[in-house]
Amino acid sequence: MSSLARTRADFPTLHQNVGPHPLVYLDNAATSHKPRAVIDALARYYECDNSNVHRGLHALSMRATDGFDAARARAAKFINAADPAEIVFTRGTTESINLVAQSWGAANLRPGDVILITEMEHHSNLVPWQQIAQRTGATLRYVPVAGENAQHGLDLDALDKLLTPEVKIFAFTHISNTLGTINPAADLCARARKAGALTLLDAAQSIGHEPLDVRAIGCDFLAFSGHKMCGPTGIGVLYGRRELLDAMTPWQSGGGMIANVEYFNTTYKPSPERFEAGTPDVSGAIGLHAAMDYLDALGRPLIAAHDSALAAQARAALAELPGIRILGPLQNSKRSGLVSFAFKDVHAHDIVTFADQDGIALRGGHHCNQPLMRKLGLPSTTRASFYVYNTPEEIDILIKSLRKILKFFGS
Ligand code: 7TS
């Protein structure tokens, strides 16, 4: 069995038909499938250890607590954080960014301050900043994307001009979920740091696909979701530098995050517990731990090479189709494992609906990037996003199906 076939064998959901056709799952930027190791870790937790954490002195509670704490230490190692206390468990990228906007933002932003984001942000890294700008009187500014079809990526000259002393935080995506652009995270963080701004990196699209080292990148905060990297839904991480997290006040409160409560006064635990009010997603953290082990056993550099080779193959084949417009950078080295495209005369929803009849799962729409789509003059795009279990043959099936659909619509 080839190593790709062995990897595919680890994912039970892949082995099914959609109607008469074998499933071709190309919607990995939305969520990835889960390997048997993750499903087994979840089942084992519920079958053997199920208990609440950090509050019981009985055997099950202690085992659950050990598992939860081990997951935190594993997450720190996965991104090379200095200290497990820098890992806050959240529901996902969206909640991680909201935490920073609501806690750090509410305490540190004033009228005259600037929040800098980019024109390619997912709504998750845009709407929370809009809200906190409105609440604090800070100004929201955008680094533009340049080039037809946003092919040149972020305009770095514009970024340097926008990085004035008023900028308190620069929050940007590592990989665009619509364009596939890989932003040079370490370079962007260095530019922001030189200008005196903090940085938040949205790693939702990169975390499961390439090695990620927060100290090498030099970001102050990093947000990601478990479900896009072979882990369960409902669990994610906010990484924050220790001194930043310790200076931030809780944004939600209740059990689990307090040091001492009196009827009219409360003191809080240090980070990360002060940001984890209520019973946490214990099974999610344990499943995430298994996902991190799984990805590292495969090797993240190999995953990155595999995904980007598939995306390059797909782009070359798609470019032959009539009336196609492919978004994002032209050089493969600046692109991730996803390809977003639009046809002149056929709507993305029609493409996705017809492709589904051939067993192919694609995503069509605005991809939570409405302002960017408006800027590009597109109502929607079709997106094919690849992961470690996808094969070159699946791209051939996609292209064949697209040709059939275009013919049907007379293109
Ligand atoms: N940031 C980026 C860059 C994303 O791609 C997504 C999800 C999020 C944040 C939010 O992640 P969540 O786990 O909190 O929802 N992107 C997509 C997508 O492209 N299709 O479905 C979800």
Short mmCIF file of C-alpha atoms and ligand atoms in Angstrom, two decimals:
data_model
loop_
_atom_site.label_atom_id
_atom_site.label_comp_id
_atom_site.label_asym_id
_atom_site.label_seq_id
_atom_site.Cartn_x
_atom_site.Cartn_y
_atom_site.Cartn_z
CA MET A 1 0.00 0.00 0.00
CA SER A 2 1.36 3.46 -0.85
CA SER A 3 1.77 5.96 1.98
CA LEU A 4 -1.13 8.01 0.56
CA ALA A 5 -3.38 4.93 0.55
CA ARG A 6 -2.31 4.21 4.15
CA THR A 7 -3.19 7.77 5.15
CA ARG A 8 -6.59 7.51 3.45
CA ALA A 9 -7.25 4.28 5.29
CA ASP A 10 -6.98 6.23 8.58
CA PHE A 11 -10.09 8.34 7.73
CA PRO A 12 -13.37 6.39 7.96
CA THR A 13 -15.59 9.13 6.46
CA LEU A 14 -13.66 9.13 3.18
CA HIS A 15 -14.76 5.61 2.35
CA GLN A 16 -18.35 6.18 1.32
CA ASN A 17 -20.35 6.81 -1.81
CA VAL A 18 -22.41 9.90 -2.51
CA GLY A 19 -25.18 8.44 -4.65
CA PRO A 20 -23.38 6.07 -7.03
CA HIS A 21 -20.04 7.94 -6.82
CA PRO A 22 -17.16 7.54 -4.36
CA LEU A 23 -16.86 10.67 -2.22
CA VAL A 24 -14.28 13.22 -3.42
CA TYR A 25 -13.93 15.58 -0.47
CA LEU A 26 -12.42 18.92 -1.51
CA ASP A 27 -13.85 21.17 1.21
CA ASN A 28 -11.01 20.92 3.70
CA ALA A 29 -10.68 24.66 4.22
CA ALA A 30 -14.15 24.50 5.81
CA THR A 31 -13.37 21.46 7.94
CA SER A 32 -11.13 18.41 7.71
CA HIS A 33 -12.05 14.79 8.31
CA LYS A 34 -10.93 12.98 11.46
CA PRO A 35 -8.53 10.06 11.56
CA ARG A 36 -9.37 6.91 13.50
CA ALA A 37 -6.79 7.93 16.17
CA VAL A 38 -8.85 11.04 17.02
CA ILE A 39 -12.19 9.22 16.97
CA ASP A 40 -10.70 6.51 19.23
CA ALA A 41 -9.28 9.09 21.67
CA LEU A 42 -12.75 10.68 22.00
CA ALA A 43 -14.43 7.30 22.48
CA ARG A 44 -11.80 6.19 25.02
CA TYR A 45 -12.28 9.37 27.04
CA TYR A 46 -16.06 8.92 27.20
CA GLU A 47 -15.82 5.18 27.84
CA CYS A 48 -13.12 5.32 30.54
CA ASP A 49 -12.38 8.74 32.02
CA ASN A 50 -15.46 10.93 31.56
CA SER A 51 -15.46 13.40 34.44
CA ASN A 52 -15.21 17.09 35.23
CA VAL A 53 -11.74 18.60 35.56
CA HIS A 54 -9.85 20.62 38.16
CA ARG A 55 -12.44 20.08 40.87
CA GLY A 56 -12.63 16.42 41.80
CA LEU A 57 -10.29 14.33 43.92
CA HIS A 58 -11.58 11.01 42.64
CA ALA A 59 -9.78 8.76 40.19
CA LEU A 60 -11.80 9.61 37.07
CA SER A 61 -11.60 13.35 37.67
CA MET A 62 -7.87 13.11 38.17
CA ARG A 63 -7.46 11.14 34.93
CA ALA A 64 -9.63 13.63 33.03
CA THR A 65 -7.62 16.51 34.50
CA ASP A 66 -4.33 14.84 33.54
CA GLY A 67 -5.63 14.39 29.98
CA PHE A 68 -6.81 18.00 29.75
CA ASP A 69 -3.52 19.39 31.12
CA ALA A 70 -1.49 17.12 28.84
CA ALA A 71 -3.44 18.50 25.86
CA ARG A 72 -2.49 22.03 26.86
CA ALA A 73 1.19 21.10 27.12
CA ARG A 74 0.96 19.33 23.74
CA ALA A 75 -0.60 22.42 22.12
CA ALA A 76 2.24 24.57 23.51
CA LYS A 77 4.78 22.16 22.01
CA PHE A 78 2.90 22.03 18.69
CA ILE A 79 3.42 25.77 18.13
CA ASN A 80 6.66 26.06 20.15
CA ALA A 81 5.15 28.31 22.82
CA ALA A 82 7.45 28.88 25.81
CA ASP A 83 4.90 27.86 28.43
CA PRO A 84 1.63 25.84 28.53
CA ALA A 85 0.13 28.78 30.46
CA GLU A 86 0.22 30.67 27.15
CA ILE A 87 -2.40 28.27 25.72
CA VAL A 88 -6.04 29.21 26.34
CA PHE A 89 -8.62 26.67 25.18
CA THR A 90 -11.51 28.26 23.30
CA ARG A 91 -14.27 27.05 20.96
CA GLY A 92 -12.13 27.92 17.95
CA THR A 93 -10.49 30.70 15.96
CA THR A 94 -13.57 32.92 16.12
CA GLU A 95 -13.80 32.77 19.90
CA SER A 96 -10.03 33.26 20.28
CA ILE A 97 -10.15 36.49 18.28
CA ASN A 98 -13.25 37.70 20.14
CA LEU A 99 -11.42 37.04 23.42
CA VAL A 100 -8.54 39.33 22.42
CA ALA A 101 -10.84 42.02 20.98
CA GLN A 102 -13.14 42.01 24.02
CA SER A 103 -10.53 41.64 26.75
CA TRP A 104 -7.32 43.26 25.48
CA GLY A 105 -9.15 45.62 23.10
CA ALA A 106 -11.69 46.99 25.59
CA ALA A 107 -8.92 47.76 28.12
CA ASN A 108 -6.30 49.16 25.76
CA LEU A 109 -8.03 50.98 22.89
CA ARG A 110 -9.06 54.65 22.98
CA PRO A 111 -10.24 57.23 20.44
CA GLY A 112 -7.27 58.05 18.20
CA ASP A 113 -5.87 54.51 18.36
CA VAL A 114 -5.83 52.39 15.21
CA ILE A 115 -6.66 48.71 14.75
CA LEU A 116 -5.02 47.49 11.55
CA ILE A 117 -6.34 44.44 9.69
CA THR A 118 -6.28 43.49 5.99
CA GLU A 119 -8.75 43.40 3.13
CA MET A 120 -8.47 39.60 2.97
CA GLU A 121 -9.67 38.81 6.50
CA HIS A 122 -12.33 36.21 7.20
CA HIS A 123 -15.32 37.83 8.95
CA SER A 124 -13.98 36.23 12.16
CA ASN A 125 -11.02 38.58 12.09
CA LEU A 126 -13.02 41.58 10.94
CA VAL A 127 -16.38 41.85 12.71
CA PRO A 128 -14.93 41.53 16.27
CA TRP A 129 -12.59 44.46 15.48
CA GLN A 130 -15.43 46.50 13.97
CA GLN A 131 -17.40 45.96 17.16
CA ILE A 132 -14.56 46.90 19.51
CA ALA A 133 -13.71 49.95 17.36
CA GLN A 134 -17.31 51.11 17.71
CA ARG A 135 -17.23 50.53 21.48
CA THR A 136 -13.88 52.19 22.19
CA GLY A 137 -13.79 54.94 19.54
CA ALA A 138 -10.66 53.42 17.94
CA THR A 139 -10.31 53.56 14.15
CA LEU A 140 -10.26 50.43 11.96
CA ARG A 141 -7.91 50.51 8.96
CA TYR A 142 -7.21 47.96 6.21
CA VAL A 143 -4.03 46.90 4.44
CA PRO A 144 -5.11 46.62 0.77
CA VAL A 145 -4.70 43.59 -1.44
CA ALA A 146 -3.15 44.44 -4.78
CA GLY A 147 -3.30 43.18 -8.35
CA GLU A 148 -6.03 41.86 -10.59
CA ASN A 149 -7.65 38.86 -8.83
CA ALA A 150 -5.63 39.92 -5.74
CA GLN A 151 -2.67 38.14 -7.31
CA HIS A 152 -0.01 40.27 -5.69
CA GLY A 153 -1.24 39.63 -2.15
CA LEU A 154 -0.95 42.28 0.54
CA ASP A 155 0.47 45.63 -0.51
CA LEU A 156 3.55 45.81 1.72
CA ASP A 157 4.42 49.42 0.82
CA ALA A 158 0.93 50.41 1.92
CA LEU A 159 1.39 48.35 5.10
CA ASP A 160 4.54 50.27 6.04
CA LYS A 161 2.74 53.58 5.50
CA LEU A 162 -0.24 52.40 7.55
CA LEU A 163 1.96 51.29 10.48
CA THR A 164 1.91 54.66 12.25
CA PRO A 165 2.51 55.04 16.02
CA GLU A 166 -1.29 55.09 16.51
CA VAL A 167 -1.57 51.42 15.48
CA LYS A 168 -1.99 49.37 18.65
CA ILE A 169 -2.60 45.98 17.05
CA PHE A 170 -2.14 44.47 13.60
CA ALA A 171 -4.34 41.38 13.17
CA PHE A 172 -3.98 39.39 9.94
CA THR A 173 -4.55 35.99 8.45
CA HIS A 174 -1.65 33.65 7.79
CA ILE A 175 -3.41 32.06 4.81
CA SER A 176 -6.43 33.57 3.06
CA ASN A 177 -9.34 31.12 3.00
CA THR A 178 -10.59 32.68 -0.25
CA LEU A 179 -7.41 33.54 -2.17
CA GLY A 180 -5.06 30.83 -0.91
CA THR A 181 -2.39 33.51 -0.37
CA ILE A 182 0.26 32.70 2.22
CA ASN A 183 1.20 35.92 3.99
CA PRO A 184 4.84 36.21 5.15
CA ALA A 185 3.90 36.10 8.83
CA ALA A 186 7.35 36.61 10.40
CA ASP A 187 8.13 39.56 8.11
CA LEU A 188 4.74 41.20 8.80
CA CYS A 189 5.12 40.72 12.56
CA ALA A 190 8.63 42.24 12.44
CA ARG A 191 7.33 45.31 10.58
CA ALA A 192 4.52 45.74 13.13
CA ARG A 193 6.86 45.24 16.10
CA LYS A 194 9.23 47.91 14.72
CA ALA A 195 6.26 50.27 14.61
CA GLY A 196 5.33 49.42 18.22
CA ALA A 197 2.15 47.45 17.42
CA LEU A 198 1.10 44.08 18.83
CA THR A 199 0.25 41.32 16.36
CA LEU A 200 -2.46 38.69 16.16
CA LEU A 201 -2.06 35.90 13.62
CA ASP A 202 -5.18 34.07 12.41
CA ALA A 203 -3.76 30.60 11.79
CA ALA A 204 -7.08 28.87 11.01
CA GLN A 205 -5.94 27.90 7.49
CA SER A 206 -2.27 27.23 8.22
CA ILE A 207 -2.14 25.31 11.51
CA GLY A 208 -2.99 21.89 10.05
CA HIS A 209 -0.92 22.29 6.93
CA GLU A 210 2.57 23.45 7.86
CA PRO A 211 4.92 23.69 10.85
CA LEU A 212 4.19 26.76 12.92
CA ASP A 213 6.52 28.30 15.51
CA VAL A 214 5.16 31.31 17.40
CA ARG A 215 8.59 32.33 18.63
CA ALA A 216 10.15 32.22 15.16
CA ILE A 217 7.16 34.11 13.73
CA GLY A 218 7.24 36.61 16.58
CA CYS A 219 3.47 37.08 16.92
CA ASP A 220 1.92 38.23 20.21
CA PHE A 221 -1.33 36.31 19.78
CA LEU A 222 -2.24 33.35 17.57
CA ALA A 223 -5.68 31.84 17.00
CA PHE A 224 -6.67 28.47 15.55
CA SER A 225 -9.42 25.83 15.44
CA GLY A 226 -9.10 22.10 16.04
CA HIS A 227 -11.61 21.04 13.38
CA LYS A 228 -9.54 22.19 10.39
CA MET A 229 -6.53 20.11 11.53
CA CYS A 230 -8.07 16.64 12.00
CA GLY A 231 -9.35 17.51 15.50
CA PRO A 232 -12.91 17.76 16.83
CA THR A 233 -15.23 20.74 16.40
CA GLY A 234 -15.81 22.94 19.43
CA ILE A 235 -12.18 23.23 20.53
CA GLY A 236 -9.57 25.78 19.55
CA VAL A 237 -6.66 27.69 20.95
CA LEU A 238 -5.68 31.23 21.71
CA TYR A 239 -1.94 31.56 22.21
CA GLY A 240 -0.86 34.77 23.92
CA ARG A 241 2.49 35.85 25.30
CA ARG A 242 2.40 35.24 29.06
CA GLU A 243 2.82 38.85 30.17
CA LEU A 244 0.04 39.98 27.82
CA LEU A 245 -2.42 37.32 29.02
CA ASP A 246 -1.59 37.98 32.68
CA ALA A 247 -2.33 41.69 32.21
CA MET A 248 -5.71 40.99 30.59
CA THR A 249 -8.96 40.77 32.53
CA PRO A 250 -11.45 37.92 32.00
CA TRP A 251 -14.09 38.43 29.32
CA GLN A 252 -16.42 35.73 30.66
CA SER A 253 -16.78 34.76 34.29
CA GLY A 254 -18.13 31.98 36.49
CA GLY A 255 -16.75 28.74 37.86
CA GLY A 256 -13.24 27.48 37.17
CA MET A 257 -11.61 30.88 36.65
CA ILE A 258 -11.68 32.33 40.17
CA ALA A 259 -9.11 32.45 42.98
CA ASN A 260 -11.52 33.71 45.65
CA VAL A 261 -15.14 34.84 45.59
CA GLU A 262 -16.92 36.94 48.20
CA TYR A 263 -20.45 38.25 47.91
CA PHE A 264 -19.24 41.57 46.49
CA ASN A 265 -15.75 40.88 45.25
CA THR A 266 -13.80 38.27 43.23
CA THR A 267 -10.16 37.61 42.43
CA TYR A 268 -9.15 35.53 39.45
CA LYS A 269 -6.75 32.69 38.71
CA PRO A 270 -3.76 33.51 36.52
CA SER A 271 -3.93 32.79 32.79
CA PRO A 272 -4.94 30.55 31.15
CA GLU A 273 -7.65 29.49 33.66
CA ARG A 274 -8.95 33.05 34.07
CA PHE A 275 -10.11 32.88 30.42
CA GLU A 276 -11.78 29.47 30.70
CA ALA A 277 -14.98 30.06 32.66
CA GLY A 278 -17.22 27.03 33.17
CA THR A 279 -16.65 23.37 32.35
CA PRO A 280 -14.25 23.26 29.41
CA ASP A 281 -14.42 20.99 26.36
CA VAL A 282 -12.38 18.21 27.97
CA SER A 283 -13.02 15.63 25.26
CA GLY A 284 -12.29 18.23 22.59
CA ALA A 285 -8.90 18.98 24.12
CA ILE A 286 -8.10 15.28 24.30
CA GLY A 287 -9.19 14.80 20.68
CA LEU A 288 -7.06 17.80 19.68
CA HIS A 289 -4.07 16.22 21.42
CA ALA A 290 -4.55 13.07 19.32
CA ALA A 291 -4.86 15.20 16.16
CA MET A 292 -1.57 16.97 16.89
CA ASP A 293 0.16 13.63 17.46
CA TYR A 294 -1.33 12.35 14.21
CA LEU A 295 -0.17 15.33 12.13
CA ASP A 296 3.33 15.23 13.60
CA ALA A 297 3.59 11.49 12.95
CA LEU A 298 2.80 12.19 9.27
CA GLY A 299 5.18 15.17 9.30
CA ARG A 300 3.90 18.70 8.78
CA PRO A 301 6.51 19.61 6.12
CA LEU A 302 5.33 16.60 4.09
CA ILE A 303 1.70 17.64 4.49
CA ALA A 304 2.54 21.16 3.24
CA ALA A 305 4.39 19.75 0.20
CA HIS A 306 1.54 17.32 -0.59
CA ASP A 307 -1.21 19.97 -0.37
CA SER A 308 0.66 22.52 -2.40
CA ALA A 309 1.54 19.97 -5.14
CA LEU A 310 -2.16 19.10 -5.46
CA ALA A 311 -3.14 22.78 -5.59
CA ALA A 312 -0.52 23.41 -8.30
CA GLN A 313 -1.84 20.45 -10.32
CA ALA A 314 -5.40 21.71 -9.91
CA ARG A 315 -4.50 25.25 -10.91
CA ALA A 316 -2.73 24.13 -14.07
CA ALA A 317 -5.70 21.96 -15.09
CA LEU A 318 -8.32 24.58 -14.15
CA ALA A 319 -6.50 27.23 -16.21
CA GLU A 320 -7.47 25.24 -19.35
CA LEU A 321 -11.21 25.64 -18.70
CA PRO A 322 -13.11 28.27 -20.72
CA GLY A 323 -14.05 31.57 -19.03
CA ILE A 324 -12.29 30.78 -15.77
CA ARG A 325 -10.87 33.38 -13.38
CA ILE A 326 -8.50 31.98 -10.74
CA LEU A 327 -7.91 34.08 -7.64
CA GLY A 328 -4.73 34.61 -5.67
CA PRO A 329 -0.98 34.70 -6.35
CA LEU A 330 0.54 33.25 -9.52
CA GLN A 331 3.62 31.72 -7.87
CA ASN A 332 3.09 28.36 -6.19
CA SER A 333 5.47 29.32 -3.38
CA LYS A 334 3.06 32.07 -2.30
CA ARG A 335 0.02 29.77 -2.31
CA SER A 336 -1.48 27.22 0.02
CA GLY A 337 -3.43 24.06 -0.75
CA LEU A 338 -6.64 25.74 -1.89
CA VAL A 339 -7.81 27.15 -5.19
CA SER A 340 -10.68 29.59 -5.61
CA PHE A 341 -12.13 30.26 -9.05
CA ALA A 342 -15.10 31.77 -10.87
CA PHE A 343 -16.63 31.23 -14.29
CA LYS A 344 -17.96 34.04 -16.42
CA ASP A 345 -21.42 32.58 -16.99
CA VAL A 346 -22.02 29.92 -14.34
CA HIS A 347 -22.75 30.73 -10.70
CA ALA A 348 -20.66 29.00 -8.02
CA HIS A 349 -23.78 27.54 -6.39
CA ASP A 350 -24.69 25.79 -9.65
CA ILE A 351 -21.14 24.41 -9.94
CA VAL A 352 -21.20 23.11 -6.36
CA THR A 353 -24.68 21.61 -6.69
CA PHE A 354 -23.86 19.80 -9.94
CA ALA A 355 -20.44 18.65 -8.68
CA ASP A 356 -22.19 17.15 -5.64
CA GLN A 357 -24.11 14.93 -8.05
CA ASP A 358 -20.72 13.51 -9.08
CA GLY A 359 -19.84 12.92 -5.41
CA ILE A 360 -17.54 15.95 -5.22
CA ALA A 361 -17.67 18.22 -2.15
CA LEU A 362 -16.70 21.82 -3.00
CA ARG A 363 -17.53 25.13 -1.36
CA GLY A 364 -19.30 27.91 -3.23
CA GLY A 365 -20.16 31.37 -1.96
CA HIS A 366 -18.48 34.38 -0.39
CA HIS A 367 -16.46 32.24 2.09
CA CYS A 368 -17.11 34.75 4.91
CA ASN A 369 -15.14 37.31 2.89
CA GLN A 370 -17.93 39.61 1.68
CA PRO A 371 -15.94 42.88 1.52
CA LEU A 372 -13.13 41.20 -0.44
CA MET A 373 -15.56 39.65 -2.90
CA ARG A 374 -17.16 43.05 -3.43
CA LYS A 375 -13.73 44.56 -4.07
CA LEU A 376 -13.00 41.84 -6.63
CA GLY A 377 -16.42 42.39 -8.26
CA LEU A 378 -17.49 38.78 -7.71
CA PRO A 379 -20.74 37.53 -6.13
CA SER A 380 -19.10 34.25 -5.19
CA THR A 381 -16.38 31.78 -6.07
CA THR A 382 -16.04 28.02 -6.15
CA ARG A 383 -13.29 26.69 -3.89
CA ALA A 384 -11.46 23.37 -3.97
CA SER A 385 -9.30 22.85 -0.88
CA PHE A 386 -6.93 19.93 -0.47
CA TYR A 387 -5.57 17.99 2.44
CA VAL A 388 -3.24 15.17 3.25
CA TYR A 389 -5.63 12.41 2.11
CA ASN A 390 -6.52 13.88 -1.30
CA THR A 391 -5.11 12.25 -4.45
CA PRO A 392 -4.07 13.47 -7.91
CA GLU A 393 -6.82 11.24 -9.36
CA GLU A 394 -9.43 13.23 -7.42
CA ILE A 395 -8.33 16.35 -9.29
CA ASP A 396 -8.87 14.54 -12.59
CA ILE A 397 -12.39 13.66 -11.42
CA LEU A 398 -13.01 17.31 -10.48
CA ILE A 399 -11.84 18.62 -13.86
CA LYS A 400 -13.93 16.06 -15.74
CA SER A 401 -16.99 17.04 -13.74
CA LEU A 402 -16.38 20.77 -14.27
CA ARG A 403 -16.05 20.26 -18.03
CA LYS A 404 -19.38 18.41 -18.05
CA ILE A 405 -21.07 21.17 -16.01
CA LEU A 406 -19.70 23.96 -18.22
CA LYS A 407 -20.92 22.10 -21.32
CA PHE A 408 -24.35 21.71 -19.76
CA PHE A 409 -24.51 25.49 -19.18
CA GLY A 410 -23.35 26.14 -22.75
CA SER A 411 -19.96 27.61 -21.81
N1 7TS B 1 -10.18 32.55 9.96
C1 7TS B 1 -10.00 31.96 8.78
C2 7TS B 1 -8.87 32.37 7.88
C3 7TS B 1 -10.88 30.93 8.39
O1 7TS B 1 -10.70 30.34 7.21
C4 7TS B 1 -11.94 30.55 9.26
C5 7TS B 1 -12.95 29.52 8.87
C6 7TS B 1 -12.05 31.20 10.49
C7 7TS B 1 -11.15 32.20 10.81
C8 7TS B 1 -13.08 30.82 11.50
O2 7TS B 1 -12.84 29.58 12.03
P1 7TS B 1 -13.88 28.91 13.04
O3 7TS B 1 -13.36 27.53 13.25
O4 7TS B 1 -13.89 29.74 14.28
O5 7TS B 1 -15.21 28.94 12.34
N2 7TS B 1 -13.11 29.35 7.47
C9 7TS B 1 -14.07 28.65 6.87
C10 7TS B 1 -14.12 28.49 5.48
O6 7TS B 1 -13.30 28.97 4.70
N3 7TS B 1 -15.21 27.75 5.16
O7 7TS B 1 -15.84 27.41 6.31
C11 7TS B 1 -15.15 27.96 7.37
#
